[in-house]
Amino acid sequence: MKKNNWLQYFLYAVILICYIAFSNKILILLNNKTQMTYNPFLFLLGSTLIFIVLGLLLGLERFIVETRKEGKWRINLPKIIFLGIPSLYFSIGTFIYYYCPIVFVQVTLCYPLRFFFQGNFISVFQIVLGYTISTSFIRIEN
């Protein structure tokens, strides 16, 4: 018997749209604050957290499906290693670039990031990081 999921997906879409609208307002406020204070730290931190949470919300459906299963929780380690860690590196690379006090570390760690600073690729990595975190917890049925 096929389950009717229209209401579930409608609510899921409403939550995502509301979150995107709310986070857009927050990013506008943080951008205005950055322009007034010339300190981009709050904007960088806010945008990083907003996009990671967006990735978490995108993977929420799969996480809910996993919570309904019986069995022991496991972490999908290859997914964390090959998707999560590089996404974390690219997500926090902006902080390393701007706020690392050691110039050698700043230059060597951020050299690969220069290509991604030119576009909005950093936010894509932040979304991938959130999605990877929310979908890496699985239940193995006994």
N, C-alpha and C. Protein backbone atom coordinates (compact mmCIF):
# COMPACT_ATOMS: atom_id res chain seq x y z
N MET A 1 0.83 -1.17 0.00
CA MET A 1 0.00 0.00 0.00
C MET A 1 0.88 1.24 0.00
N LYS A 2 0.66 2.12 -0.94
CA LYS A 2 1.46 3.33 -1.06
C LYS A 2 0.90 4.41 -0.15
N LYS A 3 1.80 5.06 0.56
CA LYS A 3 1.41 6.08 1.51
C LYS A 3 1.31 7.44 0.81
N ASN A 4 0.29 8.21 1.15
CA ASN A 4 0.11 9.52 0.56
C ASN A 4 0.94 10.53 1.35
N ASN A 5 1.96 11.12 0.72
CA ASN A 5 2.89 12.01 1.40
C ASN A 5 2.69 13.47 1.01
N TRP A 6 1.58 13.83 0.43
CA TRP A 6 1.37 15.19 -0.05
C TRP A 6 1.48 16.21 1.09
N LEU A 7 0.82 15.95 2.19
CA LEU A 7 0.84 16.88 3.32
C LEU A 7 2.23 16.97 3.93
N GLN A 8 2.89 15.85 4.05
CA GLN A 8 4.24 15.83 4.62
C GLN A 8 5.20 16.68 3.78
N TYR A 9 5.17 16.51 2.46
CA TYR A 9 6.07 17.28 1.61
C TYR A 9 5.66 18.74 1.52
N PHE A 10 4.38 19.02 1.63
CA PHE A 10 3.93 20.40 1.65
C PHE A 10 4.46 21.11 2.89
N LEU A 11 4.36 20.48 4.06
CA LEU A 11 4.87 21.07 5.29
C LEU A 11 6.39 21.22 5.24
N TYR A 12 7.05 20.24 4.68
CA TYR A 12 8.50 20.28 4.52
C TYR A 12 8.89 21.47 3.63
N ALA A 13 8.16 21.69 2.55
CA ALA A 13 8.44 22.81 1.65
C ALA A 13 8.17 24.15 2.33
N VAL A 14 7.10 24.21 3.11
CA VAL A 14 6.78 25.45 3.84
C VAL A 14 7.88 25.77 4.85
N ILE A 15 8.35 24.76 5.55
CA ILE A 15 9.43 24.97 6.53
C ILE A 15 10.69 25.47 5.82
N LEU A 16 11.04 24.85 4.69
CA LEU A 16 12.24 25.28 3.96
C LEU A 16 12.10 26.71 3.44
N ILE A 17 10.94 27.05 2.90
CA ILE A 17 10.73 28.40 2.37
C ILE A 17 10.76 29.43 3.49
N CYS A 18 10.15 29.11 4.62
CA CYS A 18 10.18 30.03 5.77
C CYS A 18 11.60 30.20 6.29
N TYR A 19 12.34 29.10 6.36
CA TYR A 19 13.72 29.19 6.82
C TYR A 19 14.56 30.04 5.88
N ILE A 20 14.39 29.85 4.58
CA ILE A 20 15.16 30.63 3.61
C ILE A 20 14.81 32.11 3.71
N ALA A 21 13.53 32.44 3.85
CA ALA A 21 13.12 33.84 3.97
C ALA A 21 13.65 34.45 5.26
N PHE A 22 13.56 33.72 6.36
CA PHE A 22 14.05 34.21 7.64
C PHE A 22 15.56 34.40 7.62
N SER A 23 16.27 33.43 7.05
CA SER A 23 17.74 33.53 7.01
C SER A 23 18.18 34.65 6.07
N ASN A 24 17.41 34.93 5.03
CA ASN A 24 17.73 36.05 4.16
C ASN A 24 17.66 37.36 4.93
N LYS A 25 16.64 37.51 5.76
CA LYS A 25 16.52 38.72 6.59
C LYS A 25 17.71 38.84 7.54
N ILE A 26 18.12 37.73 8.13
CA ILE A 26 19.26 37.74 9.04
C ILE A 26 20.54 38.13 8.30
N LEU A 27 20.74 37.56 7.10
CA LEU A 27 21.93 37.90 6.33
C LEU A 27 21.94 39.37 5.92
N ILE A 28 20.79 39.94 5.62
CA ILE A 28 20.72 41.37 5.28
C ILE A 28 21.10 42.21 6.50
N LEU A 29 20.58 41.84 7.68
CA LEU A 29 20.92 42.57 8.90
C LEU A 29 22.41 42.45 9.22
N LEU A 30 22.97 41.26 9.08
CA LEU A 30 24.39 41.07 9.34
C LEU A 30 25.26 41.81 8.33
N ASN A 31 24.81 41.88 7.09
CA ASN A 31 25.55 42.62 6.07
C ASN A 31 25.53 44.11 6.40
N ASN A 32 24.40 44.63 6.83
CA ASN A 32 24.32 46.05 7.23
C ASN A 32 25.23 46.33 8.41
N LYS A 33 25.26 45.42 9.37
CA LYS A 33 26.14 45.57 10.53
C LYS A 33 27.61 45.55 10.09
N THR A 34 27.94 44.69 9.14
CA THR A 34 29.31 44.62 8.63
C THR A 34 29.69 45.93 7.94
N GLN A 35 28.79 46.50 7.18
CA GLN A 35 29.08 47.76 6.50
C GLN A 35 29.25 48.91 7.48
N MET A 36 28.56 48.85 8.61
CA MET A 36 28.69 49.92 9.60
C MET A 36 29.96 49.77 10.44
N THR A 37 30.36 48.54 10.75
CA THR A 37 31.49 48.32 11.65
C THR A 37 32.78 47.92 10.93
N TYR A 38 32.71 47.58 9.68
CA TYR A 38 33.86 47.11 8.89
C TYR A 38 34.49 45.86 9.48
N ASN A 39 33.70 45.08 10.18
CA ASN A 39 34.16 43.82 10.75
C ASN A 39 33.27 42.70 10.20
N PRO A 40 33.80 41.87 9.29
CA PRO A 40 32.96 40.86 8.64
C PRO A 40 32.78 39.58 9.45
N PHE A 41 33.30 39.51 10.67
CA PHE A 41 33.26 38.26 11.42
C PHE A 41 31.83 37.77 11.65
N LEU A 42 30.95 38.64 12.12
CA LEU A 42 29.56 38.22 12.39
C LEU A 42 28.85 37.77 11.12
N PHE A 43 29.10 38.46 10.01
CA PHE A 43 28.48 38.06 8.75
C PHE A 43 28.99 36.69 8.31
N LEU A 44 30.30 36.48 8.41
CA LEU A 44 30.88 35.19 8.01
C LEU A 44 30.35 34.07 8.90
N LEU A 45 30.31 34.32 10.21
CA LEU A 45 29.81 33.30 11.13
C LEU A 45 28.33 33.03 10.90
N GLY A 46 27.55 34.07 10.74
CA GLY A 46 26.12 33.91 10.51
C GLY A 46 25.81 33.18 9.22
N SER A 47 26.49 33.56 8.15
CA SER A 47 26.23 32.89 6.87
C SER A 47 26.68 31.44 6.90
N THR A 48 27.79 31.17 7.57
CA THR A 48 28.25 29.78 7.69
C THR A 48 27.22 28.94 8.42
N LEU A 49 26.75 29.42 9.56
CA LEU A 49 25.76 28.66 10.33
C LEU A 49 24.45 28.52 9.58
N ILE A 50 24.02 29.57 8.89
CA ILE A 50 22.75 29.52 8.16
C ILE A 50 22.80 28.47 7.05
N PHE A 51 23.91 28.41 6.30
CA PHE A 51 23.98 27.44 5.22
C PHE A 51 24.19 26.01 5.72
N ILE A 52 24.89 25.85 6.84
CA ILE A 52 25.03 24.51 7.41
C ILE A 52 23.67 24.01 7.90
N VAL A 53 22.90 24.87 8.55
CA VAL A 53 21.57 24.48 9.01
C VAL A 53 20.65 24.19 7.82
N LEU A 54 20.81 24.93 6.72
CA LEU A 54 20.03 24.63 5.52
C LEU A 54 20.34 23.22 5.01
N GLY A 55 21.61 22.84 5.02
CA GLY A 55 21.97 21.48 4.64
C GLY A 55 21.40 20.45 5.59
N LEU A 56 21.40 20.78 6.89
CA LEU A 56 20.78 19.88 7.86
C LEU A 56 19.30 19.70 7.58
N LEU A 57 18.62 20.79 7.24
CA LEU A 57 17.19 20.71 6.93
C LEU A 57 16.94 19.90 5.66
N LEU A 58 17.81 20.02 4.68
CA LEU A 58 17.64 19.24 3.46
C LEU A 58 17.79 17.75 3.71
N GLY A 59 18.62 17.37 4.67
CA GLY A 59 18.80 15.96 5.00
C GLY A 59 17.90 15.48 6.10
N LEU A 60 17.02 16.33 6.58
CA LEU A 60 16.15 15.98 7.71
C LEU A 60 15.22 14.83 7.39
N GLU A 61 14.71 14.78 6.18
CA GLU A 61 13.78 13.71 5.82
C GLU A 61 14.44 12.34 5.95
N ARG A 62 15.65 12.24 5.47
CA ARG A 62 16.34 10.95 5.55
C ARG A 62 16.67 10.59 7.00
N PHE A 63 17.01 11.59 7.80
CA PHE A 63 17.28 11.33 9.21
C PHE A 63 16.03 10.85 9.93
N ILE A 64 14.89 11.42 9.60
CA ILE A 64 13.63 10.99 10.21
C ILE A 64 13.31 9.55 9.82
N VAL A 65 13.56 9.19 8.57
CA VAL A 65 13.36 7.81 8.13
C VAL A 65 14.25 6.87 8.93
N GLU A 66 15.49 7.29 9.20
CA GLU A 66 16.41 6.44 9.97
C GLU A 66 15.95 6.30 11.42
N THR A 67 15.34 7.34 11.99
CA THR A 67 14.89 7.25 13.39
C THR A 67 13.74 6.27 13.54
N ARG A 68 13.00 6.04 12.47
CA ARG A 68 11.86 5.11 12.55
C ARG A 68 12.29 3.64 12.45
N LYS A 69 13.53 3.40 12.05
CA LYS A 69 14.02 2.03 11.94
C LYS A 69 14.44 1.52 13.32
N GLU A 70 14.51 0.23 13.43
CA GLU A 70 14.99 -0.42 14.65
C GLU A 70 16.45 -0.81 14.43
N GLY A 71 17.22 -0.82 15.49
CA GLY A 71 18.60 -1.25 15.40
C GLY A 71 19.53 -0.27 16.07
N LYS A 72 20.83 -0.52 15.90
CA LYS A 72 21.85 0.31 16.51
C LYS A 72 22.26 1.43 15.56
N TRP A 73 22.56 2.57 16.16
CA TRP A 73 23.03 3.71 15.38
C TRP A 73 24.48 3.50 14.97
N ARG A 74 24.78 3.83 13.76
CA ARG A 74 26.14 3.79 13.23
C ARG A 74 26.41 5.10 12.49
N ILE A 75 27.66 5.41 12.35
CA ILE A 75 28.07 6.59 11.59
C ILE A 75 28.70 6.10 10.29
N ASN A 76 28.26 6.66 9.20
CA ASN A 76 28.80 6.31 7.89
C ASN A 76 30.15 7.02 7.76
N LEU A 77 31.20 6.35 8.22
CA LEU A 77 32.53 6.94 8.31
C LEU A 77 33.12 7.34 6.96
N PRO A 78 32.99 6.52 5.90
CA PRO A 78 33.52 6.97 4.61
C PRO A 78 32.86 8.26 4.12
N LYS A 79 31.59 8.42 4.38
CA LYS A 79 30.90 9.64 3.98
C LYS A 79 31.43 10.84 4.75
N ILE A 80 31.66 10.67 6.04
CA ILE A 80 32.20 11.74 6.86
C ILE A 80 33.61 12.10 6.39
N ILE A 81 34.42 11.10 6.10
CA ILE A 81 35.81 11.35 5.72
C ILE A 81 35.90 11.99 4.34
N PHE A 82 35.19 11.45 3.36
CA PHE A 82 35.37 11.92 1.99
C PHE A 82 34.45 13.08 1.60
N LEU A 83 33.37 13.31 2.31
CA LEU A 83 32.50 14.45 2.03
C LEU A 83 32.51 15.48 3.16
N GLY A 84 32.45 15.00 4.40
CA GLY A 84 32.32 15.90 5.54
C GLY A 84 33.57 16.71 5.84
N ILE A 85 34.71 16.05 5.89
CA ILE A 85 35.95 16.75 6.23
C ILE A 85 36.36 17.75 5.15
N PRO A 86 36.34 17.38 3.86
CA PRO A 86 36.65 18.43 2.86
C PRO A 86 35.64 19.57 2.87
N SER A 87 34.38 19.28 3.08
CA SER A 87 33.38 20.35 3.15
C SER A 87 33.61 21.23 4.36
N LEU A 88 34.02 20.64 5.47
CA LEU A 88 34.36 21.43 6.66
C LEU A 88 35.55 22.33 6.38
N TYR A 89 36.56 21.79 5.71
CA TYR A 89 37.75 22.57 5.35
C TYR A 89 37.38 23.77 4.49
N PHE A 90 36.58 23.54 3.46
CA PHE A 90 36.19 24.65 2.59
C PHE A 90 35.21 25.59 3.28
N SER A 91 34.43 25.09 4.24
CA SER A 91 33.47 25.93 4.94
C SER A 91 34.15 26.91 5.90
N ILE A 92 35.17 26.43 6.60
CA ILE A 92 35.84 27.31 7.56
C ILE A 92 37.10 27.95 6.98
N GLY A 93 37.35 27.72 5.71
CA GLY A 93 38.52 28.31 5.07
C GLY A 93 38.52 29.83 5.09
N THR A 94 37.35 30.42 5.05
CA THR A 94 37.24 31.87 5.11
C THR A 94 37.75 32.40 6.44
N PHE A 95 37.42 31.70 7.52
CA PHE A 95 37.89 32.10 8.84
C PHE A 95 39.40 31.96 8.95
N ILE A 96 39.93 30.88 8.38
CA ILE A 96 41.38 30.69 8.39
C ILE A 96 42.05 31.81 7.59
N TYR A 97 41.48 32.13 6.47
CA TYR A 97 42.07 33.15 5.59
C TYR A 97 42.10 34.52 6.25
N TYR A 98 41.03 34.90 6.91
CA TYR A 98 40.95 36.24 7.48
C TYR A 98 41.45 36.35 8.92
N TYR A 99 41.35 35.29 9.69
CA TYR A 99 41.57 35.42 11.12
C TYR A 99 42.70 34.58 11.69
N CYS A 100 43.43 33.85 10.88
CA CYS A 100 44.56 33.07 11.40
C CYS A 100 45.74 34.02 11.64
N PRO A 101 46.28 34.03 12.87
CA PRO A 101 47.36 34.97 13.15
C PRO A 101 48.71 34.54 12.57
N ILE A 102 48.87 33.29 12.21
CA ILE A 102 50.13 32.80 11.68
C ILE A 102 50.07 32.88 10.15
N VAL A 103 50.89 33.73 9.58
CA VAL A 103 50.82 34.01 8.14
C VAL A 103 51.16 32.77 7.33
N PHE A 104 52.15 31.98 7.75
CA PHE A 104 52.52 30.78 7.00
C PHE A 104 51.35 29.80 6.92
N VAL A 105 50.68 29.59 8.03
CA VAL A 105 49.52 28.68 8.05
C VAL A 105 48.41 29.26 7.19
N GLN A 106 48.21 30.55 7.29
CA GLN A 106 47.16 31.22 6.52
C GLN A 106 47.40 31.04 5.03
N VAL A 107 48.63 31.23 4.59
CA VAL A 107 48.93 31.15 3.15
C VAL A 107 48.89 29.71 2.67
N THR A 108 49.45 28.77 3.43
CA THR A 108 49.51 27.38 2.95
C THR A 108 48.15 26.70 2.99
N LEU A 109 47.37 26.94 4.03
CA LEU A 109 46.06 26.30 4.12
C LEU A 109 45.04 26.93 3.17
N CYS A 110 45.20 28.19 2.89
CA CYS A 110 44.19 28.88 2.09
C CYS A 110 44.53 28.97 0.61
N TYR A 111 45.71 28.51 0.21
CA TYR A 111 46.05 28.57 -1.20
C TYR A 111 45.05 27.82 -2.09
N PRO A 112 44.62 26.60 -1.73
CA PRO A 112 43.62 25.93 -2.57
C PRO A 112 42.25 26.61 -2.56
N LEU A 113 42.00 27.44 -1.59
CA LEU A 113 40.68 28.07 -1.46
C LEU A 113 40.51 29.29 -2.35
N ARG A 114 41.59 29.82 -2.88
CA ARG A 114 41.50 31.06 -3.66
C ARG A 114 40.55 30.93 -4.85
N PHE A 115 40.49 29.77 -5.46
CA PHE A 115 39.58 29.55 -6.58
C PHE A 115 38.14 29.66 -6.12
N PHE A 116 37.84 29.12 -4.93
CA PHE A 116 36.46 29.09 -4.44
C PHE A 116 36.01 30.42 -3.86
N PHE A 117 36.94 31.30 -3.50
CA PHE A 117 36.56 32.61 -2.98
C PHE A 117 35.96 33.50 -4.06
N GLN A 118 36.18 33.18 -5.32
CA GLN A 118 35.73 34.05 -6.41
C GLN A 118 34.23 33.96 -6.65
N GLY A 119 33.61 32.90 -6.27
CA GLY A 119 32.16 32.73 -6.48
C GLY A 119 31.48 32.41 -5.17
N ASN A 120 30.32 31.83 -5.27
CA ASN A 120 29.57 31.43 -4.08
C ASN A 120 29.76 29.95 -3.77
N PHE A 121 30.91 29.42 -4.09
CA PHE A 121 31.15 27.99 -3.87
C PHE A 121 31.25 27.65 -2.39
N ILE A 122 31.69 28.59 -1.58
CA ILE A 122 31.84 28.33 -0.15
C ILE A 122 30.49 27.96 0.47
N SER A 123 29.44 28.67 0.09
CA SER A 123 28.12 28.36 0.64
C SER A 123 27.64 26.99 0.18
N VAL A 124 28.02 26.56 -1.00
CA VAL A 124 27.66 25.21 -1.46
C VAL A 124 28.34 24.17 -0.57
N PHE A 125 29.60 24.38 -0.24
CA PHE A 125 30.28 23.45 0.65
C PHE A 125 29.66 23.44 2.04
N GLN A 126 29.17 24.57 2.50
CA GLN A 126 28.52 24.62 3.80
C GLN A 126 27.21 23.84 3.79
N ILE A 127 26.46 23.93 2.70
CA ILE A 127 25.23 23.15 2.57
C ILE A 127 25.55 21.66 2.50
N VAL A 128 26.58 21.30 1.75
CA VAL A 128 27.00 19.90 1.66
C VAL A 128 27.44 19.38 3.02
N LEU A 129 28.12 20.22 3.80
CA LEU A 129 28.53 19.81 5.15
C LEU A 129 27.32 19.51 6.02
N GLY A 130 26.33 20.38 6.02
CA GLY A 130 25.13 20.14 6.82
C GLY A 130 24.39 18.90 6.36
N TYR A 131 24.27 18.72 5.06
CA TYR A 131 23.58 17.54 4.52
C TYR A 131 24.35 16.27 4.89
N THR A 132 25.67 16.31 4.81
CA THR A 132 26.49 15.15 5.15
C THR A 132 26.34 14.78 6.61
N ILE A 133 26.30 15.79 7.47
CA ILE A 133 26.13 15.51 8.89
C ILE A 133 24.78 14.85 9.16
N SER A 134 23.73 15.38 8.56
CA SER A 134 22.39 14.84 8.86
C SER A 134 22.13 13.48 8.22
N THR A 135 22.83 13.15 7.17
CA THR A 135 22.60 11.86 6.52
C THR A 135 23.66 10.82 6.84
N SER A 136 24.61 11.13 7.69
CA SER A 136 25.67 10.18 8.01
C SER A 136 25.31 9.27 9.18
N PHE A 137 24.23 9.57 9.87
CA PHE A 137 23.80 8.71 10.96
C PHE A 137 22.77 7.72 10.43
N ILE A 138 23.11 6.44 10.51
CA ILE A 138 22.24 5.40 9.97
C ILE A 138 22.00 4.35 11.06
N ARG A 139 20.92 3.63 10.87
CA ARG A 139 20.62 2.51 11.77
C ARG A 139 20.81 1.21 11.03
N ILE A 140 21.54 0.34 11.66
CA ILE A 140 21.77 -1.00 11.12
C ILE A 140 20.81 -1.95 11.84
N GLU A 141 19.93 -2.58 11.07
CA GLU A 141 18.95 -3.48 11.67
C GLU A 141 19.63 -4.79 12.02
N ASN A 142 19.27 -5.32 13.18
CA ASN A 142 19.88 -6.57 13.66
C ASN A 142 19.28 -7.78 13.00
